[in-house]
Amino acid sequence: MTTYTFKPDVALETDLFIKEYIETIESVDKSYKEEAKNYCDKLAVPPGALGQVAEVYQRLYEIGKGSVQVDKPGVLVYVSDNGVVQAGVSNNPVITTYQVAENMLEGKATISLLTKHSNSDLEIVDLGCLTDLSSGTTYKISHGTKNFNEEPAMTREQAGQAIIAGIKITEKQIEKGWNIVGTGEMGVGNTTTSAAVISTILGTDIKETIGLGAGLDKAGRMRKEQVITESALKHQPFRDGLDIASKIGGYDILGIAGTFLACAKHKVPCVIDGVISMAGMLVAQTIEPKIIEIAFASHISMEPGYQKALTHTKLQPLFYLDMRLGEGSGCPFLFQFMETAKFTIENMVDFDKAGLTVDDYVDIRVEN
């Protein structure tokens, strides 16, 4: 397996910006997680009984350097069209990207309802929609990417621009007070780009990462496999993760990667939705491995590429919802879980106040 690391092109201002940016990213202080664990172990429940409630709280405490702030969550949805749909990898018409994004802006899409119900913010970011959106935030790099079955999806400079756009919009939202950031997307063909990126970064057979996307039959899935296989061979060798994403990826994946980098710098928890978000996380990890420290997986996507990448990251999703929607739809569920974990743990009594003795329990986390 090839391990891809960021190899900046010194002739490109975008690469130099990314290089200088990741040099400012520091690891989380792991002593805070130990402090949180010690606190949780004094709570009046059998040791280890809180499971992921305690684990998520401890990770949030670690990222927040002794403070858990989850009252201002938001989801960034990156919108972009993918030229590879011209190769017949999707049953959806290209205009779907624009129409669903407009539905998001009008509050009619699923992610709009989920964020509203969870009291979360929602920001729609146009990186490369073929049709300009009526509102939202625009960091338009181009009107869609190229068909990577014939040529690279974008230039390396455009890929860098997409990452920098992700960084800038994320920092803007953090300045507004967002203290959890969810990652979402909208773009016909982006399960194809994600499968291509994930299989190449992980060095796995494409058969292990491609799924049915928004809805393909057996023939469509075979076409998808053929296109990705041909394209990956055509564009080899790959210089680094940014090179992979520029040749066979999409702007949404790269925008998400930028969000992870910004969250890692500012120590803000960042949430993965599905396979496209996971592809963005893998690209960001090839640029700066420390981003995994602030990453949370919300639910288990039904896309095979997601599940393959999950094994690589060792992240623990909280929900099995049998979902394959995208849009960032898994993030609000985790936002509410995080809020519940904070409220529960910070309001529980310890063994002394409960009139109980910890020695009367067996720690189920320790082999006996």
Tab-separated table of C-alpha atoms in Angstrom:
chain	number	residue	atom	x	y	z
A	1	MET	CA	0.000	0.000	0.000
A	2	THR	CA	1.333	3.434	-0.965
A	3	THR	CA	1.275	5.991	1.847
A	4	TYR	CA	0.522	9.380	0.330
A	5	THR	CA	1.956	12.503	1.976
A	6	PHE	CA	1.626	16.106	0.888
A	7	LYS	CA	4.378	17.149	-1.535
A	8	PRO	CA	3.826	20.841	-2.253
A	9	ASP	CA	4.559	22.317	-5.631
A	10	VAL	CA	6.613	25.394	-4.769
A	11	ALA	CA	5.558	27.038	-8.033
A	12	LEU	CA	1.934	27.200	-6.885
A	13	GLU	CA	0.714	29.803	-4.392
A	14	THR	CA	-2.129	27.478	-3.415
A	15	ASP	CA	0.287	24.711	-2.417
A	16	LEU	CA	2.437	27.153	-0.460
A	17	PHE	CA	-0.632	28.455	1.364
A	18	ILE	CA	-1.614	24.910	2.345
A	19	LYS	CA	1.957	24.092	3.401
A	20	GLU	CA	2.167	27.139	5.660
A	21	TYR	CA	-1.321	26.517	7.008
A	22	ILE	CA	-0.721	22.942	8.134
A	23	GLU	CA	2.483	24.000	9.862
A	24	THR	CA	0.260	25.859	12.346
A	25	ILE	CA	-1.779	22.754	13.233
A	26	GLU	CA	-0.894	21.224	16.599
A	27	SER	CA	-1.967	17.938	18.151
A	28	VAL	CA	-4.617	17.904	20.844
A	29	ASP	CA	-3.361	17.771	24.437
A	30	LYS	CA	-4.119	14.177	25.423
A	31	SER	CA	-3.850	14.939	29.134
A	32	TYR	CA	-7.298	16.516	28.953
A	33	LYS	CA	-8.888	13.245	27.868
A	34	GLU	CA	-7.308	11.482	30.821
A	35	GLU	CA	-8.682	14.215	33.075
A	36	ALA	CA	-12.160	13.709	31.623
A	37	LYS	CA	-11.881	9.926	31.988
A	38	ASN	CA	-10.987	10.274	35.661
A	39	TYR	CA	-14.022	12.507	36.142
A	40	CYS	CA	-16.336	10.040	34.376
A	41	ASP	CA	-14.979	7.141	36.426
A	42	LYS	CA	-16.186	8.849	39.610
A	43	LEU	CA	-19.777	9.093	38.383
A	44	ALA	CA	-22.326	6.828	40.073
A	45	VAL	CA	-22.620	4.155	37.375
A	46	PRO	CA	-20.805	0.855	36.898
A	47	PRO	CA	-17.358	1.665	35.456
A	48	GLY	CA	-17.554	1.667	31.682
A	49	ALA	CA	-21.366	1.539	31.631
A	50	LEU	CA	-21.712	4.855	29.764
A	51	GLY	CA	-19.803	3.493	26.762
A	52	GLN	CA	-19.772	5.908	23.825
A	53	VAL	CA	-21.583	8.575	25.866
A	54	ALA	CA	-18.454	8.873	27.977
A	55	GLU	CA	-16.054	8.367	25.060
A	56	VAL	CA	-17.590	11.148	22.976
A	57	TYR	CA	-17.675	13.471	25.992
A	58	GLN	CA	-14.020	12.728	26.766
A	59	ARG	CA	-12.947	13.426	23.188
A	60	LEU	CA	-14.879	16.704	23.154
A	61	TYR	CA	-13.280	17.644	26.483
A	62	GLU	CA	-9.847	16.848	25.043
A	63	ILE	CA	-10.403	18.920	21.879
A	64	GLY	CA	-11.848	21.801	23.941
A	65	LYS	CA	-8.910	21.751	26.390
A	66	GLY	CA	-11.074	21.104	29.415
A	67	SER	CA	-14.321	22.586	28.145
A	68	VAL	CA	-17.160	21.004	26.157
A	69	GLN	CA	-19.017	23.538	24.015
A	70	VAL	CA	-21.686	22.091	21.741
A	71	ASP	CA	-24.372	24.783	21.739
A	72	LYS	CA	-23.632	26.240	18.287
A	73	PRO	CA	-23.388	23.446	15.688
A	74	GLY	CA	-23.611	23.924	11.948
A	75	VAL	CA	-23.395	21.988	8.693
A	76	LEU	CA	-21.443	23.123	5.642
A	77	VAL	CA	-22.818	21.687	2.403
A	78	TYR	CA	-20.466	21.966	-0.568
A	79	VAL	CA	-22.191	22.002	-3.958
A	80	SER	CA	-20.425	21.037	-7.175
A	81	ASP	CA	-21.122	19.236	-10.427
A	82	ASN	CA	-18.863	16.454	-11.672
A	83	GLY	CA	-17.885	16.082	-15.315
A	84	VAL	CA	-17.559	12.313	-14.959
A	85	VAL	CA	-21.365	11.999	-15.201
A	86	GLN	CA	-20.795	12.378	-18.950
A	87	ALA	CA	-19.319	8.866	-18.806
A	88	GLY	CA	-22.662	7.406	-17.751
A	89	VAL	CA	-22.040	6.758	-14.052
A	90	SER	CA	-25.322	8.189	-12.739
A	91	ASN	CA	-29.002	7.886	-13.556
A	92	ASN	CA	-29.750	11.370	-12.236
A	93	PRO	CA	-29.844	14.338	-14.634
A	94	VAL	CA	-27.156	16.927	-13.982
A	95	ILE	CA	-29.743	19.606	-13.108
A	96	THR	CA	-30.461	17.618	-9.927
A	97	THR	CA	-27.414	19.193	-8.274
A	98	TYR	CA	-28.804	22.681	-8.748
A	99	GLN	CA	-32.395	21.770	-7.888
A	100	VAL	CA	-31.552	19.999	-4.616
A	101	ALA	CA	-29.209	22.828	-3.603
A	102	GLU	CA	-32.020	25.321	-4.238
A	103	ASN	CA	-34.319	23.153	-2.122
A	104	MET	CA	-31.751	23.369	0.660
A	105	LEU	CA	-31.690	27.147	0.403
A	106	GLU	CA	-35.491	27.259	0.486
A	107	GLY	CA	-35.649	24.995	3.557
A	108	LYS	CA	-37.308	22.117	1.687
A	109	ALA	CA	-34.478	19.557	1.610
A	110	THR	CA	-33.946	16.854	4.226
A	111	ILE	CA	-30.815	18.508	5.617
A	112	SER	CA	-32.768	21.759	5.994
A	113	LEU	CA	-35.347	20.014	8.181
A	114	LEU	CA	-32.791	18.067	10.204
A	115	THR	CA	-30.713	21.145	10.982
A	116	LYS	CA	-33.829	23.120	11.877
A	117	HIS	CA	-35.039	20.405	14.249
A	118	SER	CA	-31.614	20.113	15.907
A	119	ASN	CA	-31.206	23.909	16.213
A	120	SER	CA	-28.193	23.761	13.924
A	121	ASP	CA	-27.033	26.286	11.358
A	122	LEU	CA	-26.830	25.394	7.682
A	123	GLU	CA	-24.571	27.017	5.107
A	124	ILE	CA	-24.700	26.118	1.400
A	125	VAL	CA	-21.413	26.714	-0.436
A	126	ASP	CA	-21.242	26.758	-4.249
A	127	LEU	CA	-17.817	25.600	-5.368
A	128	GLY	CA	-18.691	24.364	-8.833
A	129	CYS	CA	-22.391	24.053	-9.618
A	130	LEU	CA	-23.036	24.232	-13.369
A	131	THR	CA	-25.926	26.614	-12.724
A	132	ASP	CA	-25.256	29.487	-10.306
A	133	LEU	CA	-27.298	29.263	-7.112
A	134	SER	CA	-29.734	32.001	-6.179
A	135	SER	CA	-28.119	32.571	-2.775
A	136	GLY	CA	-25.797	30.962	-0.250
A	137	THR	CA	-22.039	31.384	-0.202
A	138	THR	CA	-20.106	31.320	-3.482
A	139	TYR	CA	-16.468	30.323	-3.902
A	140	LYS	CA	-16.959	29.306	-7.525
A	141	ILE	CA	-13.832	27.717	-8.949
A	142	SER	CA	-15.389	26.680	-12.238
A	143	HIS	CA	-18.767	25.558	-13.512
A	144	GLY	CA	-18.259	21.871	-12.787
A	145	THR	CA	-15.193	19.692	-13.173
A	146	LYS	CA	-13.980	17.908	-16.311
A	147	ASN	CA	-14.837	14.318	-17.239
A	148	PHE	CA	-11.961	12.470	-15.584
A	149	ASN	CA	-12.571	9.483	-17.826
A	150	GLU	CA	-11.010	11.631	-20.543
A	151	GLU	CA	-8.822	14.185	-18.720
A	152	PRO	CA	-8.010	15.270	-15.151
A	153	ALA	CA	-11.073	16.519	-13.295
A	154	MET	CA	-9.266	19.768	-12.491
A	155	THR	CA	-5.816	21.301	-12.271
A	156	ARG	CA	-3.778	21.030	-9.105
A	157	GLU	CA	-4.215	24.770	-8.617
A	158	GLN	CA	-7.993	24.430	-8.796
A	159	ALA	CA	-7.820	21.596	-6.263
A	160	GLY	CA	-5.824	23.842	-3.947
A	161	GLN	CA	-8.356	26.630	-4.444
A	162	ALA	CA	-11.141	24.276	-3.348
A	163	ILE	CA	-9.266	23.332	-0.183
A	164	ILE	CA	-8.537	26.974	0.602
A	165	ALA	CA	-12.198	27.837	0.027
A	166	GLY	CA	-13.101	25.138	2.552
A	167	ILE	CA	-10.621	26.580	5.024
A	168	LYS	CA	-11.882	30.141	4.605
A	169	ILE	CA	-15.602	29.434	4.862
A	170	THR	CA	-15.010	27.174	7.885
A	171	GLU	CA	-12.954	29.828	9.655
A	172	LYS	CA	-15.695	32.341	8.880
A	173	GLN	CA	-18.292	30.108	10.542
A	174	ILE	CA	-16.027	29.465	13.533
A	175	GLU	CA	-15.655	33.226	13.941
A	176	LYS	CA	-19.466	33.410	13.998
A	177	GLY	CA	-19.470	31.019	16.951
A	178	TRP	CA	-19.847	27.564	15.437
A	179	ASN	CA	-18.312	25.093	17.894
A	180	ILE	CA	-19.111	21.886	15.968
A	181	VAL	CA	-18.896	21.646	12.180
A	182	GLY	CA	-20.659	19.006	10.118
A	183	THR	CA	-19.631	18.234	6.539
A	184	GLY	CA	-22.124	17.663	3.719
A	185	GLU	CA	-22.328	17.913	-0.068
A	186	MET	CA	-24.524	17.927	-3.125
A	187	GLY	CA	-23.364	16.879	-6.560
A	188	VAL	CA	-24.551	14.305	-9.064
A	189	GLY	CA	-21.788	11.734	-9.627
A	190	ASN	CA	-19.996	12.304	-6.341
A	191	THR	CA	-20.232	8.712	-5.119
A	192	THR	CA	-18.152	7.910	-8.210
A	193	THR	CA	-15.511	10.522	-7.385
A	194	SER	CA	-15.491	9.398	-3.756
A	195	ALA	CA	-15.072	5.722	-4.604
A	196	ALA	CA	-12.233	6.623	-6.966
A	197	VAL	CA	-10.451	8.752	-4.357
A	198	ILE	CA	-10.951	6.295	-1.496
A	199	SER	CA	-9.813	3.221	-3.432
A	200	THR	CA	-6.722	5.030	-4.729
A	201	ILE	CA	-5.676	6.488	-1.373
A	202	LEU	CA	-6.210	3.164	0.404
A	203	GLY	CA	-4.793	1.088	-2.447
A	204	THR	CA	-7.832	-1.205	-2.515
A	205	ASP	CA	-9.637	-2.897	-5.384
A	206	ILE	CA	-12.307	-0.608	-6.799
A	207	LYS	CA	-14.843	-3.435	-6.399
A	208	GLU	CA	-14.523	-2.959	-2.640
A	209	THR	CA	-15.413	0.749	-2.691
A	210	ILE	CA	-18.116	1.320	-5.292
A	211	GLY	CA	-21.796	1.244	-4.413
A	212	LEU	CA	-25.136	2.057	-5.962
A	213	GLY	CA	-24.999	5.786	-5.200
A	214	ALA	CA	-28.369	7.499	-5.602
A	215	GLY	CA	-29.661	4.417	-7.397
A	216	LEU	CA	-27.985	2.249	-10.035
A	217	ASP	CA	-28.873	-1.161	-11.418
A	218	LYS	CA	-26.301	-3.933	-11.920
A	219	ALA	CA	-25.342	-2.629	-15.379
A	220	GLY	CA	-24.895	0.895	-14.014
A	221	ARG	CA	-22.670	-0.353	-11.225
A	222	MET	CA	-20.517	-2.248	-13.728
A	223	ARG	CA	-20.225	0.902	-15.841
A	224	LYS	CA	-19.176	2.850	-12.757
A	225	GLU	CA	-16.506	0.267	-11.957
A	226	GLN	CA	-15.193	0.324	-15.528
A	227	VAL	CA	-14.963	4.130	-15.635
A	228	ILE	CA	-13.105	4.403	-12.336
A	229	THR	CA	-10.717	1.566	-13.185
A	230	GLU	CA	-9.866	3.028	-16.604
A	231	SER	CA	-9.483	6.540	-15.209
A	232	ALA	CA	-7.260	5.586	-12.275
A	233	LEU	CA	-4.912	3.756	-14.624
A	234	LYS	CA	-4.920	6.629	-17.095
A	235	HIS	CA	-3.932	9.244	-14.508
A	236	GLN	CA	-1.173	7.323	-12.719
A	237	PRO	CA	1.263	7.953	-11.147
A	238	PHE	CA	-0.162	10.036	-8.323
A	239	ARG	CA	2.049	12.526	-6.528
A	240	ASP	CA	0.058	12.848	-3.303
A	241	GLY	CA	-3.508	12.994	-1.994
A	242	LEU	CA	-4.099	16.406	-3.553
A	243	ASP	CA	-2.974	15.031	-6.906
A	244	ILE	CA	-5.381	12.104	-6.571
A	245	ALA	CA	-8.313	14.378	-5.771
A	246	SER	CA	-7.434	16.802	-8.578
A	247	LYS	CA	-7.352	14.048	-11.193
A	248	ILE	CA	-10.272	11.806	-10.128
A	249	GLY	CA	-12.076	13.735	-7.394
A	250	GLY	CA	-14.438	16.667	-7.043
A	251	TYR	CA	-14.552	20.161	-5.567
A	252	ASP	CA	-16.919	19.066	-2.800
A	253	ILE	CA	-14.432	16.470	-1.542
A	254	LEU	CA	-11.690	19.095	-1.466
A	255	GLY	CA	-13.877	21.715	0.231
A	256	ILE	CA	-14.633	19.172	2.942
A	257	ALA	CA	-10.899	18.464	3.274
A	258	GLY	CA	-10.364	22.194	3.828
A	259	THR	CA	-13.004	22.176	6.557
A	260	PHE	CA	-11.190	19.391	8.389
A	261	LEU	CA	-7.898	21.281	8.189
A	262	ALA	CA	-9.490	24.461	9.563
A	263	CYS	CA	-11.180	22.557	12.387
A	264	ALA	CA	-7.887	20.873	13.260
A	265	LYS	CA	-6.142	24.238	13.470
A	266	HIS	CA	-8.836	25.859	15.597
A	267	LYS	CA	-9.570	22.735	17.671
A	268	VAL	CA	-13.230	22.517	16.713
A	269	PRO	CA	-14.861	19.062	16.446
A	270	CYS	CA	-15.685	18.124	12.850
A	271	VAL	CA	-18.321	15.548	11.893
A	272	ILE	CA	-18.287	13.155	8.940
A	273	ASP	CA	-21.610	12.389	7.263
A	274	GLY	CA	-21.271	9.750	4.552
A	275	VAL	CA	-18.938	8.511	1.846
A	276	ILE	CA	-18.187	11.909	0.279
A	277	SER	CA	-17.353	13.401	3.672
A	278	MET	CA	-15.184	10.380	4.371
A	279	ALA	CA	-13.324	10.882	1.082
A	280	GLY	CA	-12.684	14.485	2.107
A	281	MET	CA	-11.375	13.320	5.447
A	282	LEU	CA	-8.963	10.888	3.773
A	283	VAL	CA	-7.647	13.616	1.459
A	284	ALA	CA	-7.146	15.942	4.432
A	285	GLN	CA	-5.384	13.151	6.312
A	286	THR	CA	-2.836	12.779	3.501
A	287	ILE	CA	-2.100	16.486	3.918
A	288	GLU	CA	-2.073	16.564	7.729
A	289	PRO	CA	-2.559	13.274	9.647
A	290	LYS	CA	-3.444	15.096	12.893
A	291	ILE	CA	-6.910	15.974	11.568
A	292	ILE	CA	-8.165	12.559	12.730
A	293	GLU	CA	-7.914	13.865	16.297
A	294	ILE	CA	-10.860	16.229	15.801
A	295	ALA	CA	-12.934	13.958	13.544
A	296	PHE	CA	-16.157	12.187	14.530
A	297	ALA	CA	-18.135	9.710	12.416
A	298	SER	CA	-21.885	10.208	12.701
A	299	HIS	CA	-23.472	7.119	11.130
A	300	ILE	CA	-22.460	4.108	9.086
A	301	SER	CA	-23.067	4.929	5.442
A	302	MET	CA	-24.317	2.100	3.254
A	303	GLU	CA	-21.685	2.898	0.603
A	304	PRO	CA	-18.889	0.243	0.586
A	305	GLY	CA	-16.198	2.913	0.186
A	306	TYR	CA	-17.233	4.509	3.460
A	307	GLN	CA	-17.035	1.234	5.313
A	308	LYS	CA	-13.623	0.448	3.817
A	309	ALA	CA	-12.297	3.872	4.851
A	310	LEU	CA	-13.838	3.499	8.308
A	311	THR	CA	-11.617	0.491	8.995
A	312	HIS	CA	-8.615	2.605	8.000
A	313	THR	CA	-9.513	5.552	10.238
A	314	LYS	CA	-10.567	3.455	13.271
A	315	LEU	CA	-13.311	5.983	13.980
A	316	GLN	CA	-16.458	4.754	15.761
A	317	PRO	CA	-19.777	5.818	14.205
A	318	LEU	CA	-22.583	6.316	16.704
A	319	PHE	CA	-25.550	5.309	14.582
A	320	TYR	CA	-26.630	2.585	12.183
A	321	LEU	CA	-29.507	4.244	10.326
A	322	ASP	CA	-29.418	2.391	6.999
A	323	MET	CA	-29.059	5.826	5.351
A	324	ARG	CA	-27.461	6.734	2.040
A	325	LEU	CA	-28.762	10.254	1.495
A	326	GLY	CA	-25.709	12.487	1.799
A	327	GLU	CA	-26.299	16.241	2.193
A	328	GLY	CA	-24.682	16.112	5.655
A	329	SER	CA	-27.839	14.415	6.940
A	330	GLY	CA	-26.064	12.272	9.532
A	331	CYS	CA	-24.458	15.242	11.297
A	332	PRO	CA	-27.488	16.663	13.169
A	333	PHE	CA	-28.089	13.280	14.804
A	334	LEU	CA	-24.593	13.364	16.272
A	335	PHE	CA	-24.956	17.021	17.289
A	336	GLN	CA	-27.920	16.065	19.471
A	337	PHE	CA	-26.059	13.067	20.882
A	338	MET	CA	-23.122	15.296	21.813
A	339	GLU	CA	-25.424	17.748	23.558
A	340	THR	CA	-27.080	14.900	25.459
A	341	ALA	CA	-23.703	13.456	26.479
A	342	LYS	CA	-22.571	16.839	27.830
A	343	PHE	CA	-25.788	17.439	29.783
A	344	THR	CA	-25.875	13.938	31.240
A	345	ILE	CA	-22.260	13.681	32.350
A	346	GLU	CA	-22.013	17.222	33.704
A	347	ASN	CA	-25.182	16.776	35.778
A	348	MET	CA	-24.612	13.287	37.201
A	349	VAL	CA	-23.687	12.741	40.828
A	350	ASP	CA	-20.587	10.872	41.937
A	351	PHE	CA	-20.448	7.723	44.061
A	352	ASP	CA	-20.206	9.609	47.338
A	353	LYS	CA	-23.289	11.759	46.691
A	354	ALA	CA	-25.233	8.735	45.447
A	355	GLY	CA	-24.398	6.732	48.575
A	356	LEU	CA	-22.692	4.027	46.508
A	357	THR	CA	-19.230	2.474	46.520
A	358	VAL	CA	-17.233	1.967	43.343
A	359	ASP	CA	-15.557	-1.117	44.837
A	360	ASP	CA	-18.907	-2.917	44.693
A	361	TYR	CA	-18.667	-2.968	40.895
A	362	VAL	CA	-16.500	-4.766	38.369
A	363	ASP	CA	-14.907	-2.574	35.703
A	364	ILE	CA	-16.166	-4.212	32.508
A	365	ARG	CA	-13.398	-2.473	30.516
A	366	VAL	CA	-10.732	-4.579	32.232
A	367	GLU	CA	-10.221	-8.263	31.464
A	368	ASN	CA	-10.849	-10.375	34.537
